[in-house]
Short mmCIF file of C-alpha atoms in Angstrom, two decimals:
data_model
loop_
_atom_site.label_atom_id
_atom_site.label_comp_id
_atom_site.label_asym_id
_atom_site.label_seq_id
_atom_site.Cartn_x
_atom_site.Cartn_y
_atom_site.Cartn_z
CA MET A 1 256.28 3.19 -113.55
CA PRO A 2 254.78 -0.30 -114.04
CA LEU A 3 257.08 -3.21 -114.61
CA ASN A 4 256.39 -4.98 -117.90
CA GLU A 5 256.98 -8.61 -118.66
CA GLY A 6 258.45 -9.72 -121.96
CA PRO A 7 256.39 -11.36 -124.73
CA ARG A 8 254.59 -14.53 -123.71
CA ARG A 9 255.57 -16.20 -127.00
CA PRO A 10 259.16 -16.11 -128.31
CA GLY A 11 259.41 -13.49 -131.02
CA GLY A 12 255.86 -12.21 -130.55
CA HIS A 13 253.89 -11.65 -133.72
CA ARG A 14 254.19 -9.35 -136.74
CA LEU A 15 252.26 -6.21 -137.58
CA SER A 16 250.18 -6.13 -140.75
CA VAL A 17 251.13 -3.38 -143.21
CA ASN A 18 248.38 -2.01 -145.46
CA PRO A 19 249.57 -1.28 -149.04
CA PHE A 20 248.14 2.25 -148.78
CA TYR A 21 250.65 3.02 -146.00
CA GLY A 22 253.42 3.27 -148.62
CA PRO A 23 254.11 7.01 -149.07
CA ALA A 24 254.56 6.97 -152.86
CA ASN A 25 254.45 3.54 -154.50
CA PRO A 26 251.97 1.38 -152.54
CA VAL A 27 253.83 -1.75 -153.54
CA GLY A 28 257.44 -0.73 -153.96
CA ASP A 29 257.50 1.33 -150.75
CA MET A 30 255.95 -1.35 -148.57
CA ALA A 31 258.14 -2.71 -145.82
CA GLU A 32 257.99 -6.29 -144.65
CA ALA A 33 255.68 -6.94 -141.71
CA PRO A 34 257.75 -5.74 -138.72
CA PRO A 35 258.03 -7.80 -135.53
CA THR A 36 256.44 -6.46 -132.35
CA HIS A 37 258.95 -7.55 -129.71
CA ARG A 38 262.32 -7.16 -131.38
CA LEU A 39 263.86 -4.47 -133.53
CA PRO A 40 263.04 -4.82 -137.24
CA ASP A 41 265.98 -5.59 -139.50
CA ARG A 42 265.43 -2.63 -141.82
CA PRO A 43 264.00 0.90 -141.52
CA MET A 44 260.64 1.93 -142.93
CA ALA A 45 259.19 5.20 -144.19
CA PRO A 46 258.20 7.64 -141.43
CA ALA A 47 254.61 7.80 -142.69
CA THR A 48 254.34 4.02 -142.48
CA ALA A 49 255.73 3.85 -138.93
CA HIS A 50 253.45 6.71 -137.89
CA GLN A 51 250.34 5.01 -139.23
CA LEU A 52 251.19 1.65 -137.64
CA VAL A 53 251.59 3.25 -134.21
CA ARG A 54 248.51 5.42 -134.65
CA ASP A 55 246.35 2.44 -135.62
CA GLU A 56 247.28 0.61 -132.43
CA LEU A 57 246.66 3.66 -130.23
CA MET A 58 243.11 3.91 -131.58
CA LEU A 59 242.21 1.16 -129.13
CA ASP A 60 243.06 3.34 -126.13
CA GLY A 61 240.19 4.97 -124.29
CA ASN A 62 239.20 8.57 -125.03
CA ALA A 63 241.08 10.68 -122.49
CA ARG A 64 238.33 13.31 -122.36
CA LEU A 65 235.84 10.62 -121.27
CA ASN A 66 238.21 9.23 -118.62
CA LEU A 67 236.53 10.19 -115.35
CA ALA A 68 238.96 8.06 -113.35
CA THR A 69 242.03 10.21 -113.81
CA PHE A 70 242.81 13.49 -112.08
CA VAL A 71 245.34 14.30 -114.80
CA THR A 72 244.75 17.14 -117.26
CA THR A 73 243.45 15.92 -120.62
CA TRP A 74 242.97 19.24 -122.44
CA MET A 75 245.05 22.39 -122.91
CA GLU A 76 244.88 25.30 -125.30
CA PRO A 77 246.62 24.91 -128.68
CA GLU A 78 249.02 27.73 -127.75
CA ALA A 79 250.23 25.68 -124.78
CA GLY A 80 250.76 22.70 -127.07
CA VAL A 81 252.89 24.82 -129.40
CA LEU A 82 255.07 26.03 -126.51
CA MET A 83 255.50 22.47 -125.26
CA ALA A 84 256.54 21.30 -128.73
CA GLU A 85 259.11 24.09 -128.90
CA CYS A 86 260.58 23.15 -125.51
CA ARG A 87 260.48 19.36 -125.51
CA ASP A 88 264.14 19.22 -126.57
CA LYS A 89 265.27 21.37 -123.63
CA ASN A 90 266.64 19.40 -120.70
CA MET A 91 265.43 20.88 -117.40
CA ILE A 92 268.61 19.74 -115.69
CA ASP A 93 270.78 21.97 -117.91
CA LYS A 94 270.16 25.22 -116.03
CA ASP A 95 273.30 26.80 -117.45
CA GLU A 96 272.37 26.06 -121.07
CA TYR A 97 268.69 26.95 -120.75
CA PRO A 98 268.70 29.86 -118.29
CA ARG A 99 265.32 31.25 -119.33
CA THR A 100 263.61 27.90 -118.77
CA ALA A 101 265.27 27.79 -115.34
CA GLU A 102 264.01 31.31 -114.66
CA LEU A 103 260.44 30.30 -115.50
CA GLU A 104 260.76 27.44 -113.01
CA ARG A 105 261.92 29.89 -110.32
CA ARG A 106 258.99 32.18 -111.08
CA CYS A 107 256.53 29.30 -110.73
CA VAL A 108 257.99 28.43 -107.32
CA ALA A 109 257.69 32.07 -106.24
CA MET A 110 254.08 32.24 -107.44
CA LEU A 111 253.17 29.10 -105.52
CA ALA A 112 254.93 30.34 -102.38
CA ASP A 113 252.85 33.49 -102.55
CA LEU A 114 249.65 31.56 -103.33
CA TRP A 115 250.21 29.26 -100.34
CA HIS A 116 251.02 32.13 -97.94
CA ALA A 117 254.66 31.36 -97.21
CA PRO A 118 255.81 33.71 -94.40
CA ASP A 119 258.44 35.12 -96.74
CA PRO A 120 257.87 33.97 -100.32
CA ALA A 121 261.39 35.05 -101.21
CA ALA A 122 262.78 32.67 -98.59
CA ALA A 123 260.64 29.70 -99.54
CA VAL A 124 262.48 26.82 -101.21
CA GLY A 125 260.97 24.73 -103.97
CA CYS A 126 261.49 22.79 -107.16
CA SER A 127 259.61 21.26 -110.03
CA THR A 128 259.26 17.49 -110.23
CA THR A 129 257.83 14.94 -112.63
CA GLY A 130 254.62 14.90 -110.57
CA SER A 131 253.27 14.72 -107.05
CA SER A 132 254.66 11.24 -106.46
CA GLU A 133 258.23 12.49 -106.80
CA ALA A 134 257.37 15.62 -104.84
CA CYS A 135 256.03 13.48 -101.98
CA MET A 136 259.21 11.39 -102.00
CA LEU A 137 261.33 14.55 -101.72
CA ALA A 138 259.17 15.94 -98.91
CA GLY A 139 259.37 12.63 -97.06
CA MET A 140 263.15 12.55 -97.44
CA ALA A 141 263.38 16.03 -95.94
CA LEU A 142 261.16 15.01 -92.99
CA LYS A 143 263.27 11.94 -92.33
CA ARG A 144 266.57 13.82 -92.55
CA ARG A 145 265.35 16.55 -90.17
CA TRP A 146 264.21 13.87 -87.70
CA ALA A 147 267.54 12.01 -87.99
CA ARG A 148 269.44 15.24 -87.33
CA ARG A 149 267.37 15.91 -84.18
CA ASN A 150 267.86 12.32 -83.02
CA ALA A 151 271.47 11.76 -83.97
CA ASP A 152 272.12 10.05 -80.64
CA ARG A 153 269.50 7.36 -81.37
CA TYR A 154 269.50 6.98 -85.14
CA PRO A 155 270.09 4.70 -87.03
CA GLY A 156 269.15 2.39 -84.15
CA ALA A 157 265.64 3.79 -83.82
CA ARG A 158 263.15 3.16 -86.61
CA PRO A 159 261.40 6.29 -87.90
CA ASN A 160 257.68 6.34 -88.62
CA LEU A 161 255.28 8.47 -90.66
CA VAL A 162 251.65 8.99 -89.63
CA MET A 163 248.93 9.34 -92.28
CA GLY A 164 245.41 8.25 -93.15
CA VAL A 165 244.81 4.89 -94.78
CA ASN A 166 243.42 6.86 -97.73
CA VAL A 167 246.81 8.25 -98.82
CA GLN A 168 247.98 7.89 -102.38
CA VAL A 169 250.13 4.81 -103.02
CA CYS A 170 253.28 6.95 -103.43
CA TRP A 171 253.40 7.35 -99.63
CA GLU A 172 253.41 3.59 -99.17
CA LYS A 173 256.26 3.45 -101.68
CA PHE A 174 258.16 6.15 -99.79
CA CYS A 175 257.90 4.20 -96.53
CA THR A 176 259.05 1.01 -98.24
CA PHE A 177 261.93 2.56 -100.19
CA TRP A 178 263.26 4.68 -97.31
CA GLU A 179 262.63 2.17 -94.51
CA VAL A 180 260.07 4.19 -92.61
CA GLU A 181 257.24 2.59 -90.67
CA ALA A 182 253.85 3.61 -92.05
CA ARG A 183 251.36 4.29 -89.26
CA LEU A 184 247.93 4.46 -90.82
CA VAL A 185 244.82 6.02 -89.30
CA PRO A 186 241.93 3.76 -90.40
CA MET A 187 238.58 4.85 -91.77
CA GLU A 188 235.67 4.61 -89.35
CA GLY A 189 231.97 4.76 -90.20
CA ASP A 190 231.28 7.70 -92.50
CA ARG A 191 234.72 9.24 -91.89
CA PHE A 192 236.73 8.35 -94.96
CA HIS A 193 239.96 10.18 -94.14
CA LEU A 194 242.35 10.98 -91.32
CA ASP A 195 241.07 11.85 -87.82
CA PRO A 196 243.31 14.53 -86.24
CA GLN A 197 243.18 13.17 -82.70
CA ALA A 198 243.78 9.60 -83.81
CA ALA A 199 246.78 10.79 -85.84
CA ALA A 200 248.26 12.62 -82.84
CA GLU A 201 247.86 9.50 -80.69
CA LEU A 202 249.98 7.49 -83.15
CA CYS A 203 252.91 9.93 -82.86
CA ASP A 204 255.94 9.26 -80.70
CA GLU A 205 259.59 10.28 -80.50
CA ASN A 206 260.30 8.41 -83.76
CA THR A 207 257.62 10.17 -85.84
CA ILE A 208 259.19 12.15 -88.68
CA GLY A 209 255.92 13.87 -89.58
CA VAL A 210 252.21 13.61 -90.28
CA VAL A 211 250.75 13.79 -93.78
CA GLY A 212 247.50 15.68 -94.36
CA ILE A 213 245.72 15.20 -97.67
CA LEU A 214 244.04 18.22 -99.21
CA GLY A 215 241.70 16.25 -101.42
CA SER A 216 241.49 12.50 -100.85
CA THR A 217 241.56 10.45 -104.02
CA PHE A 218 238.97 8.07 -102.54
CA ASP A 219 236.13 10.57 -102.31
CA GLY A 220 237.42 14.10 -103.06
CA SER A 221 237.14 15.37 -99.46
CA TYR A 222 239.62 17.69 -97.75
CA GLU A 223 241.34 16.45 -94.62
CA PRO A 224 241.11 18.94 -91.69
CA VAL A 225 244.69 20.22 -91.79
CA ALA A 226 244.11 23.06 -89.30
CA GLU A 227 242.56 20.63 -86.80
CA LEU A 228 245.47 18.25 -87.36
CA CYS A 229 247.95 21.02 -86.56
CA ALA A 230 245.96 21.96 -83.45
CA ALA A 231 246.03 18.34 -82.24
CA LEU A 232 249.81 18.26 -82.74
CA ASP A 233 250.16 21.61 -80.93
CA ALA A 234 248.36 20.06 -77.97
CA LEU A 235 250.62 17.01 -78.20
CA ARG A 236 253.68 19.25 -77.98
CA GLU A 237 252.30 20.99 -74.90
CA ARG A 238 251.65 17.64 -73.19
CA THR A 239 254.76 15.71 -74.21
CA GLY A 240 257.26 18.09 -75.79
CA LEU A 241 257.07 16.19 -79.11
CA ASP A 242 257.24 18.65 -81.99
CA VAL A 243 255.96 16.87 -85.11
CA PRO A 244 255.87 18.70 -88.47
CA VAL A 245 253.09 18.38 -91.04
CA HIS A 246 253.38 17.86 -94.78
CA VAL A 247 250.33 18.74 -96.87
CA ASP A 248 249.82 16.52 -99.89
CA GLY A 249 247.91 18.99 -102.03
CA ALA A 250 248.23 16.98 -105.23
CA SER A 251 244.82 18.27 -106.31
CA GLY A 252 243.45 20.51 -103.57
CA ALA A 253 246.40 22.88 -103.40
CA MET A 254 245.36 24.20 -106.82
CA VAL A 255 241.64 24.33 -105.93
CA ALA A 256 241.33 25.60 -102.35
CA PRO A 257 243.35 28.84 -102.84
CA PHE A 258 240.82 29.98 -105.43
CA LEU A 259 237.50 28.54 -104.24
CA ASP A 260 237.99 28.17 -100.48
CA GLU A 261 240.04 31.23 -99.58
CA ASP A 262 238.94 31.20 -95.93
CA LEU A 263 240.08 27.62 -95.44
CA VAL A 264 243.39 27.63 -93.51
CA TRP A 265 245.50 24.67 -94.59
CA ASP A 266 248.79 26.05 -95.94
CA PHE A 267 251.90 27.87 -94.66
CA ARG A 268 249.66 30.12 -92.56
CA LEU A 269 249.84 27.19 -90.12
CA PRO A 270 253.33 27.29 -88.55
CA ARG A 271 253.39 23.51 -88.23
CA VAL A 272 253.13 23.01 -92.01
CA ALA A 273 256.70 22.45 -93.16
CA SER A 274 256.10 21.54 -96.80
CA ILE A 275 253.44 21.27 -99.48
CA ASN A 276 253.29 19.49 -102.82
CA THR A 277 250.93 19.72 -105.76
CA SER A 278 250.51 18.24 -109.21
CA GLY A 279 250.81 20.83 -111.92
CA HIS A 280 249.34 18.22 -114.23
CA LYS A 281 246.14 17.81 -112.21
CA TYR A 282 244.19 20.91 -111.21
CA GLY A 283 247.28 22.93 -112.11
CA LEU A 284 245.87 22.44 -115.63
CA VAL A 285 249.03 21.20 -117.41
CA TYR A 286 249.50 18.01 -119.42
CA PRO A 287 251.17 15.10 -117.53
CA GLY A 288 254.75 15.47 -116.38
CA VAL A 289 255.02 18.25 -113.79
CA GLY A 290 254.65 18.57 -110.03
CA TRP A 291 255.87 21.00 -107.39
CA ALA A 292 257.38 20.66 -103.91
CA LEU A 293 257.79 23.68 -101.63
CA TRP A 294 259.25 24.12 -98.15
CA ARG A 295 258.34 27.07 -95.96
CA ASP A 296 262.02 28.09 -95.63
CA ALA A 297 265.54 26.79 -96.10
CA GLU A 298 265.57 25.30 -92.59
CA ALA A 299 262.77 22.90 -93.57
CA LEU A 300 264.91 21.43 -96.38
CA PRO A 301 268.25 20.15 -95.02
CA GLU A 302 271.12 21.53 -97.07
CA GLU A 303 272.85 18.15 -97.23
CA LEU A 304 270.03 16.84 -99.44
CA VAL A 305 270.71 19.51 -102.06
CA PHE A 306 273.37 18.57 -104.59
CA ARG A 307 275.42 21.28 -106.19
CA VAL A 308 276.68 19.93 -109.48
CA ASN A 309 279.23 21.54 -111.77
CA TYR A 310 277.43 20.59 -114.93
CA LEU A 311 278.32 21.88 -118.38
CA GLY A 312 280.08 24.90 -116.97
CA GLY A 313 277.54 26.00 -114.34
CA ASP A 314 276.94 25.50 -110.61
CA MET A 315 273.55 23.83 -110.32
CA PRO A 316 271.73 23.12 -107.01
CA THR A 317 269.35 20.20 -107.50
CA PHE A 318 266.98 18.18 -105.35
CA ALA A 319 265.39 15.45 -107.41
CA LEU A 320 265.10 11.70 -107.82
CA ASN A 321 265.60 11.90 -111.57
CA PHE A 322 267.99 13.85 -113.74
CA SER A 323 267.12 14.56 -117.37
CA ARG A 324 263.56 15.56 -118.25
CA PRO A 325 262.04 17.97 -120.75
CA GLY A 326 261.38 21.59 -119.88
CA ALA A 327 258.09 21.55 -121.80
CA GLN A 328 255.79 20.96 -118.83
CA VAL A 329 257.42 23.64 -116.67
CA VAL A 330 257.07 26.13 -119.52
CA ALA A 331 253.43 25.08 -119.90
CA GLN A 332 252.87 25.66 -116.18
CA TYR A 333 254.25 29.18 -116.41
CA TYR A 334 252.14 29.80 -119.51
CA THR A 335 249.02 28.70 -117.62
CA PHE A 336 249.84 30.85 -114.58
CA LEU A 337 250.41 33.82 -116.88
CA ARG A 338 247.37 33.07 -119.04
CA LEU A 339 244.80 32.63 -116.28
CA GLY A 340 245.98 34.53 -113.22
CA ARG A 341 243.98 34.22 -110.00
CA ASP A 342 240.66 35.23 -111.56
CA GLY A 343 241.08 32.78 -114.43
CA TYR A 344 241.96 29.87 -112.16
CA ARG A 345 239.01 30.76 -109.95
CA ALA A 346 236.66 30.68 -112.94
CA VAL A 347 238.01 27.37 -114.27
CA GLN A 348 237.91 25.60 -110.90
CA GLN A 349 234.46 27.00 -110.09
CA ALA A 350 233.16 25.69 -113.41
CA ALA A 351 234.55 22.23 -112.59
CA ARG A 352 232.98 22.33 -109.11
CA ASP A 353 229.63 23.42 -110.57
CA VAL A 354 229.71 20.49 -113.00
CA ALA A 355 230.57 18.09 -110.15
CA THR A 356 227.85 19.27 -107.77
CA GLY A 357 225.26 19.42 -110.55
CA LEU A 358 226.07 15.92 -111.80
CA ALA A 359 226.13 14.53 -108.24
CA ALA A 360 222.63 15.92 -107.67
CA ARG A 361 221.38 14.25 -110.87
CA VAL A 362 222.89 10.91 -109.84
CA GLU A 363 221.22 11.15 -106.44
CA ALA A 364 217.88 12.03 -108.03
CA LEU A 365 217.88 8.72 -109.94
CA GLY A 366 217.05 7.00 -106.64
CA ASP A 367 219.33 3.99 -107.11
CA PHE A 368 222.43 5.58 -105.58
CA ARG A 369 223.67 7.08 -102.32
CA LEU A 370 226.22 9.92 -102.42
CA LEU A 371 229.26 9.81 -100.16
CA THR A 372 230.48 13.23 -101.29
CA ARG A 373 228.92 15.91 -103.47
CA GLY A 374 231.84 17.50 -105.31
CA ASP A 375 231.77 20.64 -103.15
CA GLN A 376 235.44 20.35 -102.11
CA LEU A 377 237.50 18.81 -104.88
CA PRO A 378 235.34 18.72 -108.04
CA VAL A 379 235.08 14.98 -107.37
CA PHE A 380 232.29 12.87 -105.94
CA ALA A 381 231.86 9.26 -104.90
CA PHE A 382 228.64 7.27 -104.74
CA THR A 383 227.46 3.74 -104.10
CA THR A 384 224.27 1.80 -104.70
CA ALA A 385 221.34 2.42 -102.38
CA PRO A 386 220.69 -0.20 -99.65
CA ASP A 387 217.63 -1.61 -101.45
CA VAL A 388 219.49 -2.18 -104.74
CA THR A 389 220.40 -5.87 -104.94
CA ALA A 390 220.22 -6.67 -108.67
CA TYR A 391 223.49 -4.98 -109.55
CA ASP A 392 226.51 -3.35 -107.92
CA VAL A 393 228.93 -0.52 -108.69
CA PHE A 394 231.17 -2.84 -110.70
CA ASP A 395 228.28 -3.65 -113.04
CA VAL A 396 227.63 0.07 -113.49
CA SER A 397 231.29 0.76 -114.29
CA ARG A 398 231.42 -2.06 -116.82
CA ARG A 399 228.24 -0.98 -118.59
CA LEU A 400 229.28 2.69 -118.76
CA ARG A 401 232.51 1.59 -120.44
CA GLU A 402 230.42 0.27 -123.33
CA SER A 403 229.52 3.91 -124.10
CA GLY A 404 233.14 5.06 -123.75
CA TRP A 405 232.92 6.36 -120.16
CA LEU A 406 235.75 5.31 -117.85
CA VAL A 407 234.30 5.51 -114.33
CA PRO A 408 236.29 3.55 -111.73
CA ALA A 409 234.66 1.27 -109.19
CA TYR A 410 236.67 0.14 -106.18
CA THR A 411 236.45 -1.12 -102.62
CA PHE A 412 237.53 1.05 -99.69
CA PRO A 413 240.51 0.10 -97.47
CA PRO A 414 240.53 -1.66 -94.05
CA HIS A 415 237.67 -0.98 -91.65
CA ARG A 416 235.43 -0.15 -94.63
CA GLU A 417 236.06 -3.04 -97.02
CA ASP A 418 232.29 -3.49 -97.01
CA LEU A 419 231.93 -0.29 -99.06
CA SER A 420 232.39 -0.27 -102.84
CA VAL A 421 231.90 2.97 -104.75
CA LEU A 422 232.06 4.72 -108.10
CA ARG A 423 234.04 7.95 -108.36
CA VAL A 424 233.69 10.76 -110.90
CA VAL A 425 236.52 13.29 -111.37
CA CYS A 426 235.37 16.51 -113.04
CA ARG A 427 238.29 18.29 -114.71
CA ASN A 428 238.67 21.25 -117.00
CA GLY A 429 237.34 20.03 -120.35
CA PHE A 430 234.60 17.87 -118.81
CA SER A 431 231.82 20.30 -119.59
CA ALA A 432 228.23 20.53 -118.40
CA ASP A 433 227.20 19.14 -121.80
CA LEU A 434 229.39 16.06 -121.36
CA ALA A 435 228.08 15.65 -117.81
CA ASP A 436 224.55 15.72 -119.22
CA LEU A 437 225.44 12.96 -121.68
CA LEU A 438 226.91 10.85 -118.86
CA ALA A 439 223.76 11.31 -116.77
CA GLN A 440 221.59 10.32 -119.74
CA ASP A 441 223.67 7.19 -120.41
CA LEU A 442 223.52 6.19 -116.74
CA GLU A 443 219.75 6.67 -116.64
CA ARG A 444 219.35 4.68 -119.86
CA LEU A 445 221.25 1.72 -118.37
CA LEU A 446 219.24 1.49 -115.15
CA PRO A 447 216.18 -0.44 -116.42
CA GLU A 448 218.40 -3.21 -117.78
CA LEU A 449 220.56 -3.26 -114.66
CA ARG A 450 217.47 -3.51 -112.47
CA ARG A 451 216.36 -6.62 -114.40
CA GLN A 452 219.54 -8.52 -113.57
CA PRO A 453 219.01 -11.52 -111.27
CA ARG A 454 222.08 -10.53 -109.23
CA PRO A 455 225.37 -8.62 -109.55
CA LEU A 456 227.30 -10.17 -112.44
CA THR A 457 230.89 -9.23 -111.59
CA ARG A 458 232.76 -12.29 -110.37
CA ASP A 459 236.26 -10.88 -109.84
CA LYS A 460 235.79 -7.44 -108.29
CA ASP A 461 239.55 -6.91 -107.92
CA ALA A 462 239.91 -7.13 -111.72
CA ALA A 463 236.64 -5.36 -112.55
CA THR A 464 238.12 -1.92 -112.96
CA GLY A 465 241.26 0.00 -112.12
CA PHE A 466 241.44 2.59 -109.35
CA HIS A 467 243.45 5.42 -110.81
CA HIS A 468 244.76 7.99 -108.35
#
């Protein structure tokens, strides 16, 4: 989570309280203007506190128009009711909330079956707060397995993890927090993700694993996991090095099983040791749930699993946090039950259709060049055409924000810092009608953008956020 600084002025300022916020007597029930950066001295009526908070939140962007985030922004009312009924249940209390724990186990079993675990009953998995935590857990398991195999050299030797430069920032955090060298495969030309052969060449006896991304956040493309495994198979034959693969399927692991059934990327590949996904992305659940699965118990070292006698029950846990609500896990089970395979296929196909259709309309405007077309993840990236010099992608992002659209613009990482793009994430709830409105707004802006003397964004690093 982001670190927040304290108030820039001692004491901050005070909130203004409208007389109508008093629940009964507009004058007698009014509270004094409460401070913003210290606790008020006295309580206030719940309706007054509610309205003060709600007024401030009005200035947030509209989540449905946020095309930067991969996170789910709409669920059915029934799911919201279930979440409200379960938000007071602590997921860690397996003994006190056995049915919630059972729903978690069922979700793990469903994912193991969906991802073709050799024996779904033997697969090991857990829920997390999201893919970032799931990636940390998977990385810890890779490092511990490597340390066990190299007990004669570790801790003297420094472990490393191989991945593309396009990985989500959580992998950089993992390497920093757990003292693992990050070996990054750079982008080259029109290849915007990991190259299998280049990844294999970076591996040595200290490599704990290679990360393959099923759905890069930079452009929505799948990394070639099967080719990566084949390159590592060849490496083993040449050198004897046996390097496992983790698939970061934060988004793609809930898209490919339904829309790309012939694509082999999961536990069907013996080299894939673990997979993670975000239930709160294309798993279609509100923020707060992810999943980590290992192909079998051997892939998750037993010494990482804590067995806690907690409130009268023996509880095996593998997590970086402790208390968290059961609401999101219950919502995930509801969604699995509600949609089934056919329902997920229909929802994800609708999102892909919106993405490919909108990408085609953007290309037809003539001012832009597509990098991807939304035919893998329902995500596409585009940049300005070579002959466009009056404006850049940062100008487009800023102007779209005036109409409420949050479309991120950002520069690519090393070896392609020359490339700046816009990215559109099409999620459930971003309908064809909304896509049509976005296309109309973009087309309406172009004449004015074309009349600019030059791109107007001075500080491109601060122009817009890149939200993974």
